[in-house]
Short mmCIF file of C-alpha atoms and ligand atoms in Angstrom, two decimals:
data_model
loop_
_atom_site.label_atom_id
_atom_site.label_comp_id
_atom_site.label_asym_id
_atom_site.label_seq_id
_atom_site.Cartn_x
_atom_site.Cartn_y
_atom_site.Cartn_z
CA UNK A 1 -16.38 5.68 -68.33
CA UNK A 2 -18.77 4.39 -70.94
CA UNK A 3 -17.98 4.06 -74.41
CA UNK A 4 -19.05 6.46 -76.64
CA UNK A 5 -20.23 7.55 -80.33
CA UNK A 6 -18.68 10.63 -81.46
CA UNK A 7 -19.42 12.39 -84.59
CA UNK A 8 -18.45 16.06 -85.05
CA UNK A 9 -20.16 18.33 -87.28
CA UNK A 10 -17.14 20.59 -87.48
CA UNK A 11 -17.40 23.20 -90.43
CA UNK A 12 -14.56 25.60 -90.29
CA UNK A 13 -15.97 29.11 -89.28
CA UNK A 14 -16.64 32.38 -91.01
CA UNK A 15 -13.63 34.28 -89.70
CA UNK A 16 -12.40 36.61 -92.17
CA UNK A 17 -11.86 40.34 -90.33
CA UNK A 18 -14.48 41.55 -92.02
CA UNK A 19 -17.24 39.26 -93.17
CA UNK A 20 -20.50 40.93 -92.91
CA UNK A 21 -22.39 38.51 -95.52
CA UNK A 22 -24.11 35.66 -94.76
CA UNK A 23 -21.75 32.38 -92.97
CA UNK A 24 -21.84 28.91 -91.81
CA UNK A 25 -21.55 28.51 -88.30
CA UNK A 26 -18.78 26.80 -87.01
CA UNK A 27 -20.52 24.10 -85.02
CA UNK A 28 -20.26 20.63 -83.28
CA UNK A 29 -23.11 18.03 -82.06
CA UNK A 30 -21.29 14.80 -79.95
CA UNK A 31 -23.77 12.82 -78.92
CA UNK A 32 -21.99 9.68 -76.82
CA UNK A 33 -23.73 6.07 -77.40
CA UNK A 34 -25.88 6.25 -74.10
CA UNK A 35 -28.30 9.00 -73.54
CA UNK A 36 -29.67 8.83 -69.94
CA UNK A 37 -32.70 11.14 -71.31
CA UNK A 38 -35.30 11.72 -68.33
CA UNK A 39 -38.42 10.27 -69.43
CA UNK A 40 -40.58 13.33 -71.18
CA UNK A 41 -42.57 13.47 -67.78
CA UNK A 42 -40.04 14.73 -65.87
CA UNK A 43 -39.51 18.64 -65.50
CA UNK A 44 -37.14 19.55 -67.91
CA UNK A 45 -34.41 21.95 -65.69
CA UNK A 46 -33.12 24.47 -67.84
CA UNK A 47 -30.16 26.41 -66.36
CA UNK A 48 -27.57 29.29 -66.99
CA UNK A 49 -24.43 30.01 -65.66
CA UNK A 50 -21.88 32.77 -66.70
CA UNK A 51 -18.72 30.09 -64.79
CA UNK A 52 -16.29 32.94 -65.78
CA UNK A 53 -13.77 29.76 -67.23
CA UNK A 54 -12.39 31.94 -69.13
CA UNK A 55 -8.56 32.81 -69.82
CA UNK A 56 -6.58 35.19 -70.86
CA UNK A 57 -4.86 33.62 -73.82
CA UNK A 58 -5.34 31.18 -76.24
CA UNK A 59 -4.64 27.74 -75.94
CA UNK A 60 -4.38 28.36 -72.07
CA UNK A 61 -8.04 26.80 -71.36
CA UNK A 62 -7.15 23.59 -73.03
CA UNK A 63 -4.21 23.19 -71.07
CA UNK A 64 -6.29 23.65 -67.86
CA UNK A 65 -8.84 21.55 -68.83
CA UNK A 66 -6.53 18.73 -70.42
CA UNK A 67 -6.16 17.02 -66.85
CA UNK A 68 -8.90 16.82 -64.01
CA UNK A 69 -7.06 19.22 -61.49
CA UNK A 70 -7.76 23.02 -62.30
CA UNK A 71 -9.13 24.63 -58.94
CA UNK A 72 -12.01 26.65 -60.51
CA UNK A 73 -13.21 23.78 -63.38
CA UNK A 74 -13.60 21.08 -60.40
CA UNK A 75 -15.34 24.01 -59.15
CA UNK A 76 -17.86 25.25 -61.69
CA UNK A 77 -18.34 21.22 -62.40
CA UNK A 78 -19.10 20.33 -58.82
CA UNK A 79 -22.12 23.26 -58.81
CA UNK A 80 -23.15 21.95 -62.95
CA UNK A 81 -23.38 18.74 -60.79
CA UNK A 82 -25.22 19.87 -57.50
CA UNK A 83 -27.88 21.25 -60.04
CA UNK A 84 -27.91 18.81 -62.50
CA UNK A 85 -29.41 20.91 -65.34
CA UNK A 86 -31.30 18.99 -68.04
CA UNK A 87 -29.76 21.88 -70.90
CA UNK A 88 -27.61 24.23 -69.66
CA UNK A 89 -26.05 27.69 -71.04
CA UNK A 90 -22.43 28.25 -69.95
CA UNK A 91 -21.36 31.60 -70.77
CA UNK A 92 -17.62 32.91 -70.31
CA UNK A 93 -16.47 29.49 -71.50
CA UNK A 94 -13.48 30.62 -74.25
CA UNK A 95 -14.40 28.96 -77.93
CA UNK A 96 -11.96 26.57 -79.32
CA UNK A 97 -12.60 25.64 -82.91
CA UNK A 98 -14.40 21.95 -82.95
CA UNK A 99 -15.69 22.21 -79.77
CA UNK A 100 -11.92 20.51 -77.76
CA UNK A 101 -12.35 22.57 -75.02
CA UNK A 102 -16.21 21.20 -74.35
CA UNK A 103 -15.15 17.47 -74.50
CA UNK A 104 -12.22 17.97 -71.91
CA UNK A 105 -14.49 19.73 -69.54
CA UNK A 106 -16.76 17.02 -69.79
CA UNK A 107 -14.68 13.87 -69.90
CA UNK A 108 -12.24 15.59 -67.52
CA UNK A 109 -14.85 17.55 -64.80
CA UNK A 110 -18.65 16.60 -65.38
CA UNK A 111 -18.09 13.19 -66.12
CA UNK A 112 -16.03 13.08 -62.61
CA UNK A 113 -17.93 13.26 -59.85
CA UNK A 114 -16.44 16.49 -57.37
CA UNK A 115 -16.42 16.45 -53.96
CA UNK A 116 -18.62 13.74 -53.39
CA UNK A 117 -21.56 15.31 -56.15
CA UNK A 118 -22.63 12.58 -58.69
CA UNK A 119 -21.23 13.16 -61.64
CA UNK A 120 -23.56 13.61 -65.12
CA UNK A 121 -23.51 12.93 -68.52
CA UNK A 122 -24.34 15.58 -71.26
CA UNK A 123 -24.24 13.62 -74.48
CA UNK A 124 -25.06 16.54 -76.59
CA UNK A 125 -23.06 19.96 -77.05
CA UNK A 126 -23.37 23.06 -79.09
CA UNK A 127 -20.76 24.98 -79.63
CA UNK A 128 -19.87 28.58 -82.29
CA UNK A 129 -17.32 31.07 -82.51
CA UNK A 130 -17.90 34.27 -81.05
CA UNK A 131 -17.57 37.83 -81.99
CA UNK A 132 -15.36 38.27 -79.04
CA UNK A 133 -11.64 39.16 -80.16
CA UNK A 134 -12.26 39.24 -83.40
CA UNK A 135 -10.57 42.15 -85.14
CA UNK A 136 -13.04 44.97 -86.63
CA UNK A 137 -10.17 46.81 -88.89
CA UNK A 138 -11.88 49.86 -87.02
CA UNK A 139 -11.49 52.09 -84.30
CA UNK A 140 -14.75 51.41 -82.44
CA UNK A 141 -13.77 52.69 -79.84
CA UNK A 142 -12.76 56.21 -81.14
CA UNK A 143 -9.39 56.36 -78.87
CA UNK A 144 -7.26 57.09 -82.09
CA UNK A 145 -5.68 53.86 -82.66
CA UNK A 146 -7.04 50.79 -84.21
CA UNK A 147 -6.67 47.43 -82.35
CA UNK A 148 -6.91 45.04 -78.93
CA UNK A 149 -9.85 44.16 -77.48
CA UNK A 150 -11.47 47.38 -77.42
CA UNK A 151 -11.68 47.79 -81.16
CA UNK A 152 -12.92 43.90 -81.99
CA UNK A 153 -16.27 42.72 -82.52
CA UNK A 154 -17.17 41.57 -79.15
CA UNK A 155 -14.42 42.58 -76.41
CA UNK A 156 -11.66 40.09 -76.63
CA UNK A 157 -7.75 39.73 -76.33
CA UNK A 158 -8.35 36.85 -78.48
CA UNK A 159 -10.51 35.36 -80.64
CA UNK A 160 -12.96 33.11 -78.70
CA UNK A 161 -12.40 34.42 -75.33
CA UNK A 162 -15.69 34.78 -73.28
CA UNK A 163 -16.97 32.60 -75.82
CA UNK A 164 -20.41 30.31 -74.92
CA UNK A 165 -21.58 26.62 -74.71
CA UNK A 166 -24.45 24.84 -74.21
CA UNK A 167 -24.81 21.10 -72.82
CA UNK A 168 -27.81 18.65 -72.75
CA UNK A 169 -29.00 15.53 -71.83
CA UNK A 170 -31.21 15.67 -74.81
CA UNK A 171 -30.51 15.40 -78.19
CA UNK A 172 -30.23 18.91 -80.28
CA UNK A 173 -31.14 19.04 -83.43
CA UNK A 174 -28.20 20.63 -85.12
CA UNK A 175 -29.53 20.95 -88.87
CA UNK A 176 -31.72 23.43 -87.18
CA UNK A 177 -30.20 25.39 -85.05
CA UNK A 178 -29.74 29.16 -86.24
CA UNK A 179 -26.47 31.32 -85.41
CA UNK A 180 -26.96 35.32 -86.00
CA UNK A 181 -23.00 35.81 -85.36
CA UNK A 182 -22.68 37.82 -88.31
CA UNK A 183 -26.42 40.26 -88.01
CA UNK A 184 -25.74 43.98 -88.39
CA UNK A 185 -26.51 46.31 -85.46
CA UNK A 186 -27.67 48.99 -88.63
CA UNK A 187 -30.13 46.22 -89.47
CA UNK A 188 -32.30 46.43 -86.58
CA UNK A 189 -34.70 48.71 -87.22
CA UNK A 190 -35.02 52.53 -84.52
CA UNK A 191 -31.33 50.66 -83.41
CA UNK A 192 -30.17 52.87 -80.71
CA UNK A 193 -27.02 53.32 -82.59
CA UNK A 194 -24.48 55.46 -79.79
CA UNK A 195 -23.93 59.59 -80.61
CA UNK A 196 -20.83 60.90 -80.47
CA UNK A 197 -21.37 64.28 -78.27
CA UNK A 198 -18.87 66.32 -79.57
CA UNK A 199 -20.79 66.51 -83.21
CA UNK A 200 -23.89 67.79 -83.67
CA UNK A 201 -24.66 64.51 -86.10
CA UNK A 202 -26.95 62.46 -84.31
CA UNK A 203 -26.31 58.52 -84.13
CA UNK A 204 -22.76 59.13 -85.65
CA UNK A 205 -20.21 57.42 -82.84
CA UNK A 206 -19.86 54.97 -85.81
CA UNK A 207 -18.96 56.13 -89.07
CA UNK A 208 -21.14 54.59 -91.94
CA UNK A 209 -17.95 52.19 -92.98
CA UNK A 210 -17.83 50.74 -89.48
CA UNK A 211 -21.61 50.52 -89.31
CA UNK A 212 -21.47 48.97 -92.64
CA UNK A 213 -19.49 45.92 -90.39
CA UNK A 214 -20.48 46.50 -87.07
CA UNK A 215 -22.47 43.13 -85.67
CA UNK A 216 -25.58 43.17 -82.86
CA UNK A 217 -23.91 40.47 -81.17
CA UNK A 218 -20.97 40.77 -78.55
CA UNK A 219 -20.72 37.27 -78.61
CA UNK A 220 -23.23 35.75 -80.76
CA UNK A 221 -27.32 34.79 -80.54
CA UNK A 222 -28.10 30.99 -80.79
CA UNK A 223 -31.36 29.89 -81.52
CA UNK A 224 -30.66 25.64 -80.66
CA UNK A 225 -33.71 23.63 -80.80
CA UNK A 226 -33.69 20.53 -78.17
CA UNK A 227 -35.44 17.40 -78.80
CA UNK A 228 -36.94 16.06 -75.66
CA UNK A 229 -38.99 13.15 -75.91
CA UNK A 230 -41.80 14.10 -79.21
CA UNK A 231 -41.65 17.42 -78.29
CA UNK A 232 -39.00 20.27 -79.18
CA UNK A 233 -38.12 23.20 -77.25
CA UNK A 234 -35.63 26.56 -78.53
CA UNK A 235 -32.93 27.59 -76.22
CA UNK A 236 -31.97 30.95 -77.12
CA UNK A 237 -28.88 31.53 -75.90
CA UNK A 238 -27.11 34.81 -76.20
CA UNK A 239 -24.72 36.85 -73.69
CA UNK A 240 -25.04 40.60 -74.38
CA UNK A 241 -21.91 42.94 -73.49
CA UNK A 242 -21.75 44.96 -69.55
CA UNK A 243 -23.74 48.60 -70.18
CA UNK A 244 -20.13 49.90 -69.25
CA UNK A 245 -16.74 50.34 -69.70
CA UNK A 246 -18.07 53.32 -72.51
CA UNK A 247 -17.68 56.95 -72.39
CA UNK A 248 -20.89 59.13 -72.77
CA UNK A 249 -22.15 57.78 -75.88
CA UNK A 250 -22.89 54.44 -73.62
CA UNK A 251 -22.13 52.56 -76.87
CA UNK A 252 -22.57 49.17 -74.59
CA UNK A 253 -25.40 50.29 -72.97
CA UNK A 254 -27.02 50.85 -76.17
CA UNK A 255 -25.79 47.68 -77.47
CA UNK A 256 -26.67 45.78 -74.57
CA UNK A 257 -30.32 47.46 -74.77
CA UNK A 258 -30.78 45.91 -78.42
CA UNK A 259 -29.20 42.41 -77.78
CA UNK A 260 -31.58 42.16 -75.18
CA UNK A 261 -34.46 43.70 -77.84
CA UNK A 262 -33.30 40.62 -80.60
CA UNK A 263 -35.12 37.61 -78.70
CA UNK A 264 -37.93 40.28 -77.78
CA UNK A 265 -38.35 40.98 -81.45
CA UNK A 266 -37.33 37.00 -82.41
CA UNK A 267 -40.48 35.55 -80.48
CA UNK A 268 -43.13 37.89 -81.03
CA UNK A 269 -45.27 37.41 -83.97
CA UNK A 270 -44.39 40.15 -86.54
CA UNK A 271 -41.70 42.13 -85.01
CA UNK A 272 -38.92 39.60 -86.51
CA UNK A 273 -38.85 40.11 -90.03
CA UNK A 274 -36.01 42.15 -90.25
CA UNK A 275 -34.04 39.17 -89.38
CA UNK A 276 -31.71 36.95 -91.02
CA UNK A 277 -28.93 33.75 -89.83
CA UNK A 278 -25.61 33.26 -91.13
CA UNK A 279 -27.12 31.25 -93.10
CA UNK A 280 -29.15 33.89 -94.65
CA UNK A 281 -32.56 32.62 -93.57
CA UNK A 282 -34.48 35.85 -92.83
CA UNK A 283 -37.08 35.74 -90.05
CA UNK A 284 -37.74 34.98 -85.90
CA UNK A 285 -39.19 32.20 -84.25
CA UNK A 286 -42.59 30.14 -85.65
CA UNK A 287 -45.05 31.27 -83.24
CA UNK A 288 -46.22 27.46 -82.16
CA UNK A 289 -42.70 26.71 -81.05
CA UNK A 290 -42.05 26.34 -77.06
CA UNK A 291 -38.47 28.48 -76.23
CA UNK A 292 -36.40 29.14 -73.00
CA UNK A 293 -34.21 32.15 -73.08
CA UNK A 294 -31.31 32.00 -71.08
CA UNK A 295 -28.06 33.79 -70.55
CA UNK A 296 -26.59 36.34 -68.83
CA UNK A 297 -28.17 39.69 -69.91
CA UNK A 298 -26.15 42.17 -67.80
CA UNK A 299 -29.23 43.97 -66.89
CA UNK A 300 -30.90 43.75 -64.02
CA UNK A 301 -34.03 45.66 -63.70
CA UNK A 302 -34.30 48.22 -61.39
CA UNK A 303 -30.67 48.58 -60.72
CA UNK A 304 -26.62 49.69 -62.18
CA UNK A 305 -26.44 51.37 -65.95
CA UNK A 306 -28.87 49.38 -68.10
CA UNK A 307 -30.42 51.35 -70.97
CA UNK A 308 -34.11 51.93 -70.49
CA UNK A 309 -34.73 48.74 -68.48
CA UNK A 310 -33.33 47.25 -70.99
CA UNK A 311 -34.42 43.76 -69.37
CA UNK A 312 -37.87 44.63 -69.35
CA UNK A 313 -38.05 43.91 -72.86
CA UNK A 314 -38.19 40.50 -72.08
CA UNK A 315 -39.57 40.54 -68.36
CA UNK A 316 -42.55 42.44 -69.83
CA UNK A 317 -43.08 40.76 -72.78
CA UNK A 318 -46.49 38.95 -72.49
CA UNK A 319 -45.09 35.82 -74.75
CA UNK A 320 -42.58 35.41 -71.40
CA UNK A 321 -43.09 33.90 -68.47
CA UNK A 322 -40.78 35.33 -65.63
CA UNK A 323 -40.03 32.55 -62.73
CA UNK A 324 -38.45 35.14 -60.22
CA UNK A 325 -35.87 32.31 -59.26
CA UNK A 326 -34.54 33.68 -55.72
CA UNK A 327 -31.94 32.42 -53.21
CA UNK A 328 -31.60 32.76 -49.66
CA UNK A 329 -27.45 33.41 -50.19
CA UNK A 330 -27.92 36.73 -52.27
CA UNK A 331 -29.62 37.74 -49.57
CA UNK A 332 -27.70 37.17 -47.13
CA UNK A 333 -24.56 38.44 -49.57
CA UNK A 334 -25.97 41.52 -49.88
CA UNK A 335 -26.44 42.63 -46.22
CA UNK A 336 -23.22 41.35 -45.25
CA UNK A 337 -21.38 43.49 -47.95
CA UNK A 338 -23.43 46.65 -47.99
CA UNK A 339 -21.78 49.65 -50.03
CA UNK A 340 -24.03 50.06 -53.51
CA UNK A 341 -26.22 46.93 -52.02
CA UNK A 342 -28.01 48.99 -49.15
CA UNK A 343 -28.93 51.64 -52.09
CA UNK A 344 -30.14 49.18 -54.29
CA UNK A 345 -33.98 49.07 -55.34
CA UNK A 346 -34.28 45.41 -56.21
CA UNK A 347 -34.48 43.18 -53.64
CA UNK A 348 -31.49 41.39 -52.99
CA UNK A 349 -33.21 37.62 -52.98
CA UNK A 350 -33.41 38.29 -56.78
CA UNK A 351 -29.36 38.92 -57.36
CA UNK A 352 -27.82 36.23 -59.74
CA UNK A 353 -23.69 37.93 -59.48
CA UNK A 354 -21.67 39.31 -56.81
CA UNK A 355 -20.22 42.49 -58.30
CA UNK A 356 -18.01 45.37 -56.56
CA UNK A 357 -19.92 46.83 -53.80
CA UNK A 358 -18.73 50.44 -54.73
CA UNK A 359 -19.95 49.89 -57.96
CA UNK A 360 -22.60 48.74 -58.97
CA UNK A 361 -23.20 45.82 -56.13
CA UNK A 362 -24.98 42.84 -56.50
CA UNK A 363 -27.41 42.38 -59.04
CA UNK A 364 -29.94 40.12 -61.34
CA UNK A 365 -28.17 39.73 -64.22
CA UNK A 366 -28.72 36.33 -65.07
CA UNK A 367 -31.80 35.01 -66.91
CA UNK A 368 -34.15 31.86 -67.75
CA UNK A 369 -37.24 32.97 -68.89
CA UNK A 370 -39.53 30.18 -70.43
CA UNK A 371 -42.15 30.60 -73.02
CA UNK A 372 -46.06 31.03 -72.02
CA UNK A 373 -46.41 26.98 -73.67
CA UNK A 374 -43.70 25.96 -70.79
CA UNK A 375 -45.49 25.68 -67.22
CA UNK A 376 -43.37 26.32 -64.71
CA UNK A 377 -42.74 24.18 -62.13
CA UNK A 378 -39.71 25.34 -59.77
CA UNK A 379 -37.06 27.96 -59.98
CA UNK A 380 -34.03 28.92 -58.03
CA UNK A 381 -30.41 30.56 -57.89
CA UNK A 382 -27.68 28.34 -56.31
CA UNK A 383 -25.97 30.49 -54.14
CA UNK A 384 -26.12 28.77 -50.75
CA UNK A 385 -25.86 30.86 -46.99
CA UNK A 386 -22.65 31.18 -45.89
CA UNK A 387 -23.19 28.08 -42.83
CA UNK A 388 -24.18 25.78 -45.69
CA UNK A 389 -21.10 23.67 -46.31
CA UNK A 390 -21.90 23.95 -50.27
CA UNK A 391 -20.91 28.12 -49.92
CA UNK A 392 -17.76 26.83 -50.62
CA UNK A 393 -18.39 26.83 -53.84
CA UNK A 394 -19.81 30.32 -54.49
CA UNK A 395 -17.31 31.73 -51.44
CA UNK A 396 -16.55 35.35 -51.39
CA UNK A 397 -14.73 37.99 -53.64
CA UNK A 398 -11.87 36.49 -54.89
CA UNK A 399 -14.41 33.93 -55.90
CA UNK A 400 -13.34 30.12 -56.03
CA UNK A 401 -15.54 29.43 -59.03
CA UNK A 402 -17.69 33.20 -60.63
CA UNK A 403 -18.47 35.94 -59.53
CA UNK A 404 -21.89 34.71 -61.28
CA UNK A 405 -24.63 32.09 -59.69
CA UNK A 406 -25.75 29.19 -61.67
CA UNK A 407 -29.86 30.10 -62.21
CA UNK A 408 -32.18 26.92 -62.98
CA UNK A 409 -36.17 26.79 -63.58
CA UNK A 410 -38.22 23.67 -64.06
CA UNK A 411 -40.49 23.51 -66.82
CA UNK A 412 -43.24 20.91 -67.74
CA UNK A 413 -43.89 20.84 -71.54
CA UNK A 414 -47.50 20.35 -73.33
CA UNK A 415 -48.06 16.89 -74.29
CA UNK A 416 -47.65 16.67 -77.83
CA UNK A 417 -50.22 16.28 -80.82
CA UNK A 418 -52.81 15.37 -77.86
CA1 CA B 1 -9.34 52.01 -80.70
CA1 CA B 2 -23.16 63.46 -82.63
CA1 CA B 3 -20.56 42.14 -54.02
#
């Protein structure tokens, strides 16, 4: 293993039960000595990948990741490796407070080569506590008690869990990234705040005290700008909550409608004023600046219980470029398992996760959409046919790594100042 240059921006997060003001972020940049950087006139390959590494307590990922031999992590790695992602989103990776959990996964699993896959190097991480698990003091979800994960800012058993991380090859440039953790859901404006049926108040599921604490994000949003070569490029990173699991108000369908509408709003010119970090800093994205959007949005668009295509706020937004990454395995997935999938509308080449064929089947749920400035190059979802010998990896329900595919697109960037 080469030797390496640590140094950890660790600031201990905002994680008072209620904090609704403006935070620091919680974050940590490790770049090692030796940055492999491909030269700026390669494709950059941005990727995302919900790897479902989470657990179900805390502490427990450490321990699995604290020697090389956990199952699904050689897993997950081997496929991180098979793509070999320039910057890639991992979402459902629990958050452990200055960023442990990232740097065993790496030195442990990436840095290892699986299977016979190379293995690679991402000198820089990014890595923020979540709104998962933490307690709202509220009953959010109106079943008369107050508490578990249910009733917590982003569903959680504990704080962190389905938490997010980013990797790269390329340097980020921490001073700026922006965290909106801590944005209001009241603060967007025409939010599609849930209604509680059984009143004739409109928009009242939440009473004004919890709306006066109530955050946008299930998780959090992460604008992280990446430095590659003279040129800089936003990764907005966010991983909005299922459209289910809700009663008639939909409360996470609505929610998930309007974490998908924040980078809509955040990138067009105008429509991001209402903003504002947790550092206060009011406003969305500087109109020159390249982004990739990535994550996994939990709406596909044409099928299961999105909000009013909720995804088409970003598929239809003309600042958006939409690769339409495909794979020959969700194809094939889908008319093997039939159920919901022979009902479905989309076609099946476009599924990113293998869900329960009773309900709601496979569907696109995963996202990397580049900005208009990015010129796409390639795009794809690995999820190989069943005779390739690398379907081992995806395999079948219970799944050996996610039930999620790992989604990639190649971008060439504008040459700078020329
Ligand atoms: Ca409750
Ligand atoms: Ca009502
Ligand atoms: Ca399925």
């Amino acid at each position: 293993m080469s030797p390496r240059f640590r140094c950890t921006l660790a600031v201990a997060g905002a994680l008072a039960l209620a904090a609704t003001g403006a935070a620091t972020p919680a974050l940590a940049a490790q770049p090692h000595a030796e940055s492999p950087g491909a030269t700026q006139a390669d494709p950059l390959r941005v990727a995302t990948f919900n790897l479902s590494l989470n657990r179900n307590a805390p502490g427990q990922l450490v321990t699995d990741l604290s020697t090389g031999t956990n199952a699904q992590a050689r897993t997950v790695a081997e496929i991180i490796q098979r793509a070999d992602p320039d910057v890639v989103l991992l979402n459902e990776f629990d958050y452990v407070e200055g960023g442990l959990a990232a740097d065993l996964f790496r030195d442990n699993y990436l840095e290892v080569g699986q299977n016979g896959a190379p293995a690679v190097d991402y000198p820089y991480v990014f890595v923020a506590p979540s709104n998962t698990g933490i307690p709202s003091g509220f009953d959010l979800n109106n079943d008369g008690t107050v508490g578990g994960g249910d009733d917590a800012f982003g569903f959680g058993v504990f704080e962190g869990q389905y938490g997010m991380l980013v990797l790269s090859k390329h340097p980020i440039v921490t001073d700026d990234v922006r965290t909106f953790q801590h944005f209001l859901w009241k603060d967007m404006p025409g939010a599609l705040l849930p209604d509680d049926p059984a009143t004739a108040a409109p928009a009242d599921w939440y009473s004004p005290d919890e709306l006066a604490v109530m955050r946008l994000s299930s998780k959090s949003h992460w604008d992280i700008p990446v430095q590659v070569g003279r040129q800089t490029v936003h990764l907005l990173a966010s991983h909005p909550t299922p459209p289910t699991f809700d009663g008639a108000e939909d409360r996470n369908g609505r929610r998930n409608h309007d974490e998908i509408r924040f980078w809509a709003d955040y990138v067009t010119p105008g429509q991001g004023r209402y903003i504002y970090d947790d550092a206060g800093v009011r406003g969305g994205l500087n109109p020159s600046q390249a982004f990739v959007i990535a994550g996994d949005q939990n709406a596909d668009p044409l099928d299961g219980d999105s909000v009013d295509a909720a995804i088409d706020q970003l598929l239809g937004n003309k600042r958006i470029v939409d690769p339409r990454p495909t794979s020959d395995g969700a194809v094939e997935a889908a008319a093997l398992q039939g159920g919901a999938n022979a009902t479905h509308r989309g076609d099946p080449a476009f599924d990113t996760a293998d869900f329960a064929d009773t309900a709601p089947g496979n569907l696109r749920a995963d996202y990397v959409l580049p900005s208009r400035k990015l010129q796409v190059v390639d795009a794809g979802v690995f999820w190989p046919v069943s005779s390739d010998p690398l379907s081992a990896l995806t395999g079948t329900f219970p799944f050996p790594s996610s039930d999620h595919r790992l989604v990639w697109v190649d971008v060439e960037l504008p040459r700078a100042g020329r």
